[in-house]
PDB file of C-alpha atoms in Angstrom:
ATOM      1  CA  MET A   1     -47.339  35.322  67.257  1.00  0.00           C
ATOM      2  CA  ILE A   2     -48.576  38.820  66.281  1.00  0.00           C
ATOM      3  CA  ARG A   3     -46.281  38.765  63.216  1.00  0.00           C
ATOM      4  CA  GLU A   4     -47.559  35.365  62.041  1.00  0.00           C
ATOM      5  CA  ASP A   5     -51.167  36.513  62.407  1.00  0.00           C
ATOM      6  CA  PHE A   6     -50.403  39.635  60.383  1.00  0.00           C
ATOM      7  CA  PHE A   7     -48.930  37.709  57.541  1.00  0.00           C
ATOM      8  CA  ARG A   8     -51.904  35.196  57.535  1.00  0.00           C
ATOM      9  CA  ILE A   9     -54.248  38.117  57.263  1.00  0.00           C
ATOM     10  CA  TRP A  10     -52.048  39.707  54.586  1.00  0.00           C
ATOM     11  CA  VAL A  11     -52.076  36.523  52.518  1.00  0.00           C
ATOM     12  CA  PHE A  12     -55.815  36.351  52.653  1.00  0.00           C
ATOM     13  CA  LEU A  13     -56.268  39.998  51.706  1.00  0.00           C
ATOM     14  CA  ALA A  14     -53.600  39.777  48.929  1.00  0.00           C
ATOM     15  CA  ASP A  15     -55.968  37.567  46.969  1.00  0.00           C
ATOM     16  CA  THR A  16     -58.521  40.304  46.806  1.00  0.00           C
ATOM     17  CA  PRO A  17     -57.808  42.606  43.757  1.00  0.00           C
ATOM     18  CA  LEU A  18     -59.478  45.576  45.486  1.00  0.00           C
ATOM     19  CA  LEU A  19     -56.708  45.617  48.098  1.00  0.00           C
ATOM     20  CA  TRP A  20     -54.050  46.647  45.563  1.00  0.00           C
ATOM     21  CA  LEU A  21     -56.233  49.201  43.974  1.00  0.00           C
ATOM     22  CA  THR A  22     -57.056  50.747  47.295  1.00  0.00           C
ATOM     23  CA  LEU A  23     -53.486  50.598  48.494  1.00  0.00           C
ATOM     24  CA  THR A  24     -52.224  52.257  45.327  1.00  0.00           C
ATOM     25  CA  LEU A  25     -54.696  55.102  45.678  1.00  0.00           C
ATOM     26  CA  CYS A  26     -53.899  55.561  49.278  1.00  0.00           C
ATOM     27  CA  VAL A  27     -50.144  55.564  48.660  1.00  0.00           C
ATOM     28  CA  TYR A  28     -50.542  58.105  45.953  1.00  0.00           C
ATOM     29  CA  LEU A  29     -52.664  60.388  48.063  1.00  0.00           C
ATOM     30  CA  ALA A  30     -50.056  60.255  50.867  1.00  0.00           C
ATOM     31  CA  SER A  31     -47.320  61.034  48.311  1.00  0.00           C
ATOM     32  CA  LEU A  32     -49.293  63.910  46.929  1.00  0.00           C
ATOM     33  CA  TYR A  33     -49.786  65.300  50.443  1.00  0.00           C
ATOM     34  CA  LEU A  34     -46.054  65.029  51.075  1.00  0.00           C
ATOM     35  CA  TYR A  35     -45.386  66.736  47.793  1.00  0.00           C
ATOM     36  CA  ARG A  36     -47.543  69.719  48.652  1.00  0.00           C
ATOM     37  CA  ARG A  37     -46.157  69.925  52.197  1.00  0.00           C
ATOM     38  CA  CYS A  38     -42.688  70.176  50.660  1.00  0.00           C
ATOM     39  CA  HIS A  39     -43.809  73.065  48.466  1.00  0.00           C
ATOM     40  CA  SER A  40     -43.840  70.979  45.283  1.00  0.00           C
ATOM     41  CA  SER A  41     -40.161  70.122  45.524  1.00  0.00           C
ATOM     42  CA  PRO A  42     -39.189  67.936  42.496  1.00  0.00           C
ATOM     43  CA  PHE A  43     -37.246  65.632  44.807  1.00  0.00           C
ATOM     44  CA  VAL A  44     -40.513  64.295  46.258  1.00  0.00           C
ATOM     45  CA  LEU A  45     -42.489  63.846  43.110  1.00  0.00           C
ATOM     46  CA  PRO A  46     -45.587  61.747  43.851  1.00  0.00           C
ATOM     47  CA  VAL A  47     -44.646  59.319  41.080  1.00  0.00           C
ATOM     48  CA  LEU A  48     -41.176  58.808  42.662  1.00  0.00           C
ATOM     49  CA  THR A  49     -42.292  58.500  46.250  1.00  0.00           C
ATOM     50  CA  SER A  50     -45.293  56.375  45.523  1.00  0.00           C
ATOM     51  CA  VAL A  51     -43.303  53.980  43.251  1.00  0.00           C
ATOM     52  CA  CYS A  52     -40.699  53.523  46.089  1.00  0.00           C
ATOM     53  CA  ALA A  53     -43.439  52.902  48.579  1.00  0.00           C
ATOM     54  CA  ILE A  54     -45.278  50.308  46.472  1.00  0.00           C
ATOM     55  CA  VAL A  55     -42.067  48.500  45.593  1.00  0.00           C
ATOM     56  CA  GLY A  56     -41.103  48.437  49.296  1.00  0.00           C
ATOM     57  CA  ILE A  57     -44.506  47.032  50.213  1.00  0.00           C
ATOM     58  CA  LEU A  58     -44.244  44.344  47.425  1.00  0.00           C
ATOM     59  CA  LEU A  59     -40.784  43.368  48.703  1.00  0.00           C
ATOM     60  CA  LEU A  60     -41.780  43.342  52.274  1.00  0.00           C
ATOM     61  CA  THR A  61     -44.812  41.108  51.754  1.00  0.00           C
ATOM     62  CA  ASP A  62     -43.073  38.955  49.062  1.00  0.00           C
ATOM     63  CA  THR A  63     -45.887  39.749  46.627  1.00  0.00           C
ATOM     64  CA  PRO A  64     -45.310  38.962  42.895  1.00  0.00           C
ATOM     65  CA  TYR A  65     -45.832  41.846  40.566  1.00  0.00           C
ATOM     66  CA  GLU A  66     -48.442  39.833  38.638  1.00  0.00           C
ATOM     67  CA  THR A  67     -50.589  39.746  41.770  1.00  0.00           C
ATOM     68  CA  TYR A  68     -50.263  43.407  42.275  1.00  0.00           C
ATOM     69  CA  PHE A  69     -51.064  44.263  38.608  1.00  0.00           C
ATOM     70  CA  GLU A  70     -54.121  42.099  38.693  1.00  0.00           C
ATOM     71  CA  GLY A  71     -55.627  44.345  41.315  1.00  0.00           C
ATOM     72  CA  ALA A  72     -54.301  47.635  40.072  1.00  0.00           C
ATOM     73  CA  GLN A  73     -54.847  47.165  36.351  1.00  0.00           C
ATOM     74  CA  PHE A  74     -57.896  49.525  36.396  1.00  0.00           C
ATOM     75  CA  ILE A  75     -55.480  52.388  36.978  1.00  0.00           C
ATOM     76  CA  HIS A  76     -53.384  51.170  34.046  1.00  0.00           C
ATOM     77  CA  PHE A  77     -56.489  51.237  31.932  1.00  0.00           C
ATOM     78  CA  LEU A  78     -57.032  54.868  32.871  1.00  0.00           C
ATOM     79  CA  ILE A  79     -53.772  55.888  31.349  1.00  0.00           C
ATOM     80  CA  GLY A  80     -55.238  55.888  27.845  1.00  0.00           C
ATOM     81  CA  PRO A  81     -58.219  58.221  28.641  1.00  0.00           C
ATOM     82  CA  ALA A  82     -55.998  60.458  30.765  1.00  0.00           C
ATOM     83  CA  THR A  83     -53.556  60.862  27.840  1.00  0.00           C
ATOM     84  CA  VAL A  84     -56.341  61.685  25.410  1.00  0.00           C
ATOM     85  CA  ALA A  85     -57.745  64.162  27.851  1.00  0.00           C
ATOM     86  CA  LEU A  86     -54.519  66.165  27.548  1.00  0.00           C
ATOM     87  CA  ALA A  87     -55.836  67.326  24.193  1.00  0.00           C
ATOM     88  CA  ILE A  88     -58.278  69.656  25.995  1.00  0.00           C
ATOM     89  CA  PRO A  89     -55.627  72.179  27.329  1.00  0.00           C
ATOM     90  CA  LEU A  90     -53.804  71.856  23.989  1.00  0.00           C
ATOM     91  CA  TYR A  91     -57.058  72.867  22.070  1.00  0.00           C
ATOM     92  CA  ASN A  92     -57.102  75.937  24.240  1.00  0.00           C
ATOM     93  CA  GLN A  93     -53.696  76.937  22.927  1.00  0.00           C
ATOM     94  CA  LEU A  94     -54.623  76.404  19.300  1.00  0.00           C
ATOM     95  CA  PRO A  95     -53.986  80.008  18.139  1.00  0.00           C
ATOM     96  CA  LYS A  96     -50.506  79.888  19.528  1.00  0.00           C
ATOM     97  CA  LEU A  97     -49.913  76.475  17.925  1.00  0.00           C
ATOM     98  CA  LYS A  98     -50.879  77.740  14.530  1.00  0.00           C
ATOM     99  CA  LEU A  99     -48.307  80.604  14.772  1.00  0.00           C
ATOM    100  CA  LEU A 100     -45.458  78.327  16.096  1.00  0.00           C
ATOM    101  CA  TRP A 101     -46.041  75.139  14.017  1.00  0.00           C
ATOM    102  CA  ARG A 102     -42.787  75.544  12.007  1.00  0.00           C
ATOM    103  CA  PRO A 103     -40.299  76.085  14.876  1.00  0.00           C
ATOM    104  CA  LEU A 104     -42.139  73.448  16.905  1.00  0.00           C
ATOM    105  CA  SER A 105     -41.863  70.857  14.086  1.00  0.00           C
ATOM    106  CA  ILE A 106     -38.069  71.443  13.748  1.00  0.00           C
ATOM    107  CA  THR A 107     -37.630  71.332  17.553  1.00  0.00           C
ATOM    108  CA  LEU A 108     -39.592  68.087  18.033  1.00  0.00           C
ATOM    109  CA  VAL A 109     -37.745  66.289  15.171  1.00  0.00           C
ATOM    110  CA  VAL A 110     -34.338  67.413  16.545  1.00  0.00           C
ATOM    111  CA  GLY A 111     -35.380  66.499  20.086  1.00  0.00           C
ATOM    112  CA  ALA A 112     -36.563  62.994  19.214  1.00  0.00           C
ATOM    113  CA  LEU A 113     -33.504  62.354  17.075  1.00  0.00           C
ATOM    114  CA  THR A 114     -31.225  63.625  19.821  1.00  0.00           C
ATOM    115  CA  GLY A 115     -32.827  61.344  22.423  1.00  0.00           C
ATOM    116  CA  LEU A 116     -32.266  58.247  20.180  1.00  0.00           C
ATOM    117  CA  VAL A 117     -28.760  59.084  19.083  1.00  0.00           C
ATOM    118  CA  SER A 118     -27.396  60.260  22.456  1.00  0.00           C
ATOM    119  CA  SER A 119     -28.733  57.039  24.093  1.00  0.00           C
ATOM    120  CA  ALA A 120     -27.272  54.833  21.550  1.00  0.00           C
ATOM    121  CA  ILE A 121     -23.847  56.449  21.526  1.00  0.00           C
ATOM    122  CA  LEU A 122     -23.618  56.483  25.319  1.00  0.00           C
ATOM    123  CA  THR A 123     -24.611  52.855  25.719  1.00  0.00           C
ATOM    124  CA  LEU A 124     -22.315  51.700  22.963  1.00  0.00           C
ATOM    125  CA  ALA A 125     -19.481  53.731  24.573  1.00  0.00           C
ATOM    126  CA  LEU A 126     -20.059  51.896  27.742  1.00  0.00           C
ATOM    127  CA  GLY A 127     -19.855  48.487  26.098  1.00  0.00           C
ATOM    128  CA  ALA A 128     -23.570  47.552  26.203  1.00  0.00           C
ATOM    129  CA  SER A 129     -24.930  44.667  24.152  1.00  0.00           C
ATOM    130  CA  PRO A 130     -27.094  45.321  21.192  1.00  0.00           C
ATOM    131  CA  GLU A 131     -30.157  44.233  23.065  1.00  0.00           C
ATOM    132  CA  MET A 132     -29.476  46.751  25.762  1.00  0.00           C
ATOM    133  CA  VAL A 133     -28.818  49.499  23.300  1.00  0.00           C
ATOM    134  CA  ILE A 134     -32.127  48.891  21.607  1.00  0.00           C
ATOM    135  CA  SER A 135     -33.897  48.651  24.994  1.00  0.00           C
ATOM    136  CA  LEU A 136     -32.566  52.044  26.107  1.00  0.00           C
ATOM    137  CA  MET A 137     -32.822  54.055  22.855  1.00  0.00           C
ATOM    138  CA  PRO A 138     -36.583  54.894  23.029  1.00  0.00           C
ATOM    139  CA  LYS A 139     -36.359  56.080  26.738  1.00  0.00           C
ATOM    140  CA  SER A 140     -37.549  59.623  25.796  1.00  0.00           C
ATOM    141  CA  ALA A 141     -40.860  58.256  24.375  1.00  0.00           C
ATOM    142  CA  THR A 142     -43.880  57.767  26.612  1.00  0.00           C
ATOM    143  CA  MET A 143     -44.056  54.317  28.188  1.00  0.00           C
ATOM    144  CA  PRO A 144     -46.598  52.372  25.951  1.00  0.00           C
ATOM    145  CA  ILE A 145     -44.826  53.487  22.744  1.00  0.00           C
ATOM    146  CA  ALA A 146     -41.358  52.928  24.115  1.00  0.00           C
ATOM    147  CA  MET A 147     -42.144  49.400  25.222  1.00  0.00           C
ATOM    148  CA  ALA A 148     -43.757  48.500  21.944  1.00  0.00           C
ATOM    149  CA  ILE A 149     -40.792  49.842  20.026  1.00  0.00           C
ATOM    150  CA  SER A 150     -38.284  47.993  22.127  1.00  0.00           C
ATOM    151  CA  ASP A 151     -40.199  44.747  21.752  1.00  0.00           C
ATOM    152  CA  HIS A 152     -40.522  45.103  18.002  1.00  0.00           C
ATOM    153  CA  PHE A 153     -36.789  45.552  17.476  1.00  0.00           C
ATOM    154  CA  GLY A 154     -35.620  42.834  19.863  1.00  0.00           C
ATOM    155  CA  GLY A 155     -35.132  44.787  23.115  1.00  0.00           C
ATOM    156  CA  GLN A 156     -36.344  44.021  26.610  1.00  0.00           C
ATOM    157  CA  PRO A 157     -39.604  45.917  27.258  1.00  0.00           C
ATOM    158  CA  SER A 158     -39.125  45.600  31.061  1.00  0.00           C
ATOM    159  CA  LEU A 159     -35.751  47.256  30.826  1.00  0.00           C
ATOM    160  CA  THR A 160     -37.265  49.909  28.607  1.00  0.00           C
ATOM    161  CA  ALA A 161     -39.968  50.617  31.146  1.00  0.00           C
ATOM    162  CA  VAL A 162     -37.427  51.171  33.936  1.00  0.00           C
ATOM    163  CA  SER A 163     -35.365  53.535  31.701  1.00  0.00           C
ATOM    164  CA  VAL A 164     -38.426  55.449  30.657  1.00  0.00           C
ATOM    165  CA  ALA A 165     -39.481  55.890  34.345  1.00  0.00           C
ATOM    166  CA  PHE A 166     -35.981  57.050  35.342  1.00  0.00           C
ATOM    167  CA  THR A 167     -35.792  59.409  32.366  1.00  0.00           C
ATOM    168  CA  GLY A 168     -39.132  61.010  33.391  1.00  0.00           C
ATOM    169  CA  ILE A 169     -38.246  61.346  37.018  1.00  0.00           C
ATOM    170  CA  ILE A 170     -34.711  62.719  36.501  1.00  0.00           C
ATOM    171  CA  GLY A 171     -36.014  65.062  33.752  1.00  0.00           C
ATOM    172  CA  SER A 172     -38.639  66.470  36.096  1.00  0.00           C
ATOM    173  CA  ILE A 173     -36.127  66.990  38.946  1.00  0.00           C
ATOM    174  CA  LEU A 174     -33.568  68.699  36.653  1.00  0.00           C
ATOM    175  CA  ALA A 175     -35.945  70.732  34.500  1.00  0.00           C
ATOM    176  CA  THR A 176     -36.495  73.670  36.848  1.00  0.00           C
ATOM    177  CA  PRO A 177     -32.816  74.251  37.810  1.00  0.00           C
ATOM    178  CA  VAL A 178     -31.821  74.060  34.115  1.00  0.00           C
ATOM    179  CA  PHE A 179     -34.526  76.545  33.175  1.00  0.00           C
ATOM    180  CA  TYR A 180     -33.272  78.973  35.847  1.00  0.00           C
ATOM    181  CA  LEU A 181     -29.725  78.455  34.805  1.00  0.00           C
ATOM    182  CA  LEU A 182     -30.427  79.146  31.197  1.00  0.00           C
ATOM    183  CA  LYS A 183     -32.936  81.976  32.025  1.00  0.00           C
ATOM    184  CA  LEU A 184     -35.766  80.283  30.129  1.00  0.00           C
ATOM    185  CA  ASN A 185     -38.982  81.918  31.335  1.00  0.00           C
ATOM    186  CA  ASN A 186     -41.216  81.387  28.358  1.00  0.00           C
ATOM    187  CA  PRO A 187     -43.896  78.783  29.352  1.00  0.00           C
ATOM    188  CA  ILE A 188     -44.078  77.386  25.809  1.00  0.00           C
ATOM    189  CA  VAL A 189     -40.325  76.794  25.692  1.00  0.00           C
ATOM    190  CA  ARG A 190     -40.414  75.225  29.138  1.00  0.00           C
ATOM    191  CA  GLY A 191     -43.330  72.963  28.240  1.00  0.00           C
ATOM    192  CA  VAL A 192     -41.920  71.725  24.940  1.00  0.00           C
ATOM    193  CA  ALA A 193     -38.521  71.041  26.528  1.00  0.00           C
ATOM    194  CA  THR A 194     -40.162  69.089  29.427  1.00  0.00           C
ATOM    195  CA  GLY A 195     -42.421  67.057  27.053  1.00  0.00           C
ATOM    196  CA  VAL A 196     -39.454  66.041  24.846  1.00  0.00           C
ATOM    197  CA  SER A 197     -37.143  65.081  27.694  1.00  0.00           C
ATOM    198  CA  ALA A 198     -39.485  63.898  30.491  1.00  0.00           C
ATOM    199  CA  HIS A 199     -42.596  62.709  28.659  1.00  0.00           C
ATOM    200  CA  ALA A 200     -45.693  61.907  30.762  1.00  0.00           C
ATOM    201  CA  ILE A 201     -44.054  62.348  34.185  1.00  0.00           C
ATOM    202  CA  GLY A 202     -42.787  65.803  33.301  1.00  0.00           C
ATOM    203  CA  THR A 203     -46.071  66.720  31.636  1.00  0.00           C
ATOM    204  CA  ALA A 204     -48.010  65.765  34.780  1.00  0.00           C
ATOM    205  CA  ARG A 205     -45.742  67.967  36.867  1.00  0.00           C
ATOM    206  CA  VAL A 206     -45.811  71.121  34.655  1.00  0.00           C
ATOM    207  CA  ILE A 207     -49.553  71.010  33.947  1.00  0.00           C
ATOM    208  CA  GLN A 208     -50.008  71.585  37.694  1.00  0.00           C
ATOM    209  CA  ILE A 209     -47.855  74.724  37.369  1.00  0.00           C
ATOM    210  CA  ASN A 210     -49.126  76.407  34.263  1.00  0.00           C
ATOM    211  CA  GLU A 211     -51.750  75.430  31.730  1.00  0.00           C
ATOM    212  CA  THR A 212     -49.769  76.663  28.771  1.00  0.00           C
ATOM    213  CA  MET A 213     -46.733  74.726  29.819  1.00  0.00           C
ATOM    214  CA  GLY A 214     -48.801  71.610  30.347  1.00  0.00           C
ATOM    215  CA  ALA A 215     -50.480  71.917  26.898  1.00  0.00           C
ATOM    216  CA  PHE A 216     -47.281  72.204  24.967  1.00  0.00           C
ATOM    217  CA  ALA A 217     -45.579  69.569  27.141  1.00  0.00           C
ATOM    218  CA  ALA A 218     -48.492  67.186  26.134  1.00  0.00           C
ATOM    219  CA  LEU A 219     -47.989  68.063  22.518  1.00  0.00           C
ATOM    220  CA  ALA A 220     -44.278  67.480  22.697  1.00  0.00           C
ATOM    221  CA  MET A 221     -44.745  64.163  24.552  1.00  0.00           C
ATOM    222  CA  SER A 222     -47.172  62.851  22.046  1.00  0.00           C
ATOM    223  CA  VAL A 223     -45.255  63.955  18.866  1.00  0.00           C
ATOM    224  CA  THR A 224     -41.925  62.764  20.305  1.00  0.00           C
ATOM    225  CA  GLY A 225     -43.369  59.251  20.909  1.00  0.00           C
ATOM    226  CA  ILE A 226     -44.514  59.154  17.202  1.00  0.00           C
ATOM    227  CA  LEU A 227     -41.305  60.481  15.842  1.00  0.00           C
ATOM    228  CA  THR A 228     -39.293  57.982  18.050  1.00  0.00           C
ATOM    229  CA  ALA A 229     -41.192  55.154  16.413  1.00  0.00           C
ATOM    230  CA  LEU A 230     -40.515  56.555  12.942  1.00  0.00           C
ATOM    231  CA  LEU A 231     -36.877  57.525  13.364  1.00  0.00           C
ATOM    232  CA  MET A 232     -35.908  54.338  15.330  1.00  0.00           C
ATOM    233  CA  PRO A 233     -35.511  52.164  12.207  1.00  0.00           C
ATOM    234  CA  LEU A 234     -33.338  54.863  10.536  1.00  0.00           C
ATOM    235  CA  VAL A 235     -31.041  55.299  13.502  1.00  0.00           C
ATOM    236  CA  LEU A 236     -30.673  51.485  13.875  1.00  0.00           C
ATOM    237  CA  GLY A 237     -30.022  51.077  10.169  1.00  0.00           C
ATOM    238  CA  LEU A 238     -27.283  53.757  10.381  1.00  0.00           C
ATOM    239  CA  LEU A 239     -25.644  52.081  13.387  1.00  0.00           C
ATOM    240  CA  GLN A 240     -25.681  48.739  11.696  1.00  0.00           C
ATOM    241  CA  GLY A 241     -24.245  50.298   8.529  1.00  0.00           C
ATOM    242  CA  LEU A 242     -21.355  51.690  10.589  1.00  0.00           C
ATOM    243  CA  ASN A 243     -20.880  48.303  12.217  1.00  0.00           C
ATOM    244  CA  TRP A 244     -21.477  49.829  15.579  1.00  0.00           C
ATOM    245  CA  LEU A 245     -24.357  47.435  16.377  1.00  0.00           C
TER     246      LEU A 245
END
């Protein structure tokens, strides 16, 4: 009886868009609290734990994603302004940026190209379909750019979104151990590497650690997204010319 009453109340509240917005914010705050209590362990990144919690709630309540998004779309809208705001810490690093523009340019081109080629070769080696190859290739670009690229070239944007999320989470988890292993202590190097490999999720993590790291991660994330869009047709043309795709 109690369970039936709970589900009746839930069905009523689920039609209220404010419910999902409030729930999302509460879940994120709880995830952030857990993250800080665990001494900023990468294994409990707020984006990972909050996504798992929200997905669990949607499955438990049998709520369609469309219903959830209708209520939480205001947060989605804020992604744009938040991304633009990353230009502020980057502006503070403008003198360093002027000195390092040449090695940064080479690094970002190589990084974007490596992300595309490595993904294509790996998925082809595993016998993936052309549609899946296209969907996974832009995984190192930030979500809006990656989904647009995938859709344009005939991929599945939903699959691309999942691959981008996993790439960011895994990159954020592995970044710190790899930096320690390779003895990379320069915050600029760490920031660029994180931005190229873990886009927005990695940038959000390192900007809490060091402003310089966050600024260069934001730069790397933005430029990698643009370069991915520019280089994707060239890589696809090469694969088709080799009859690999």
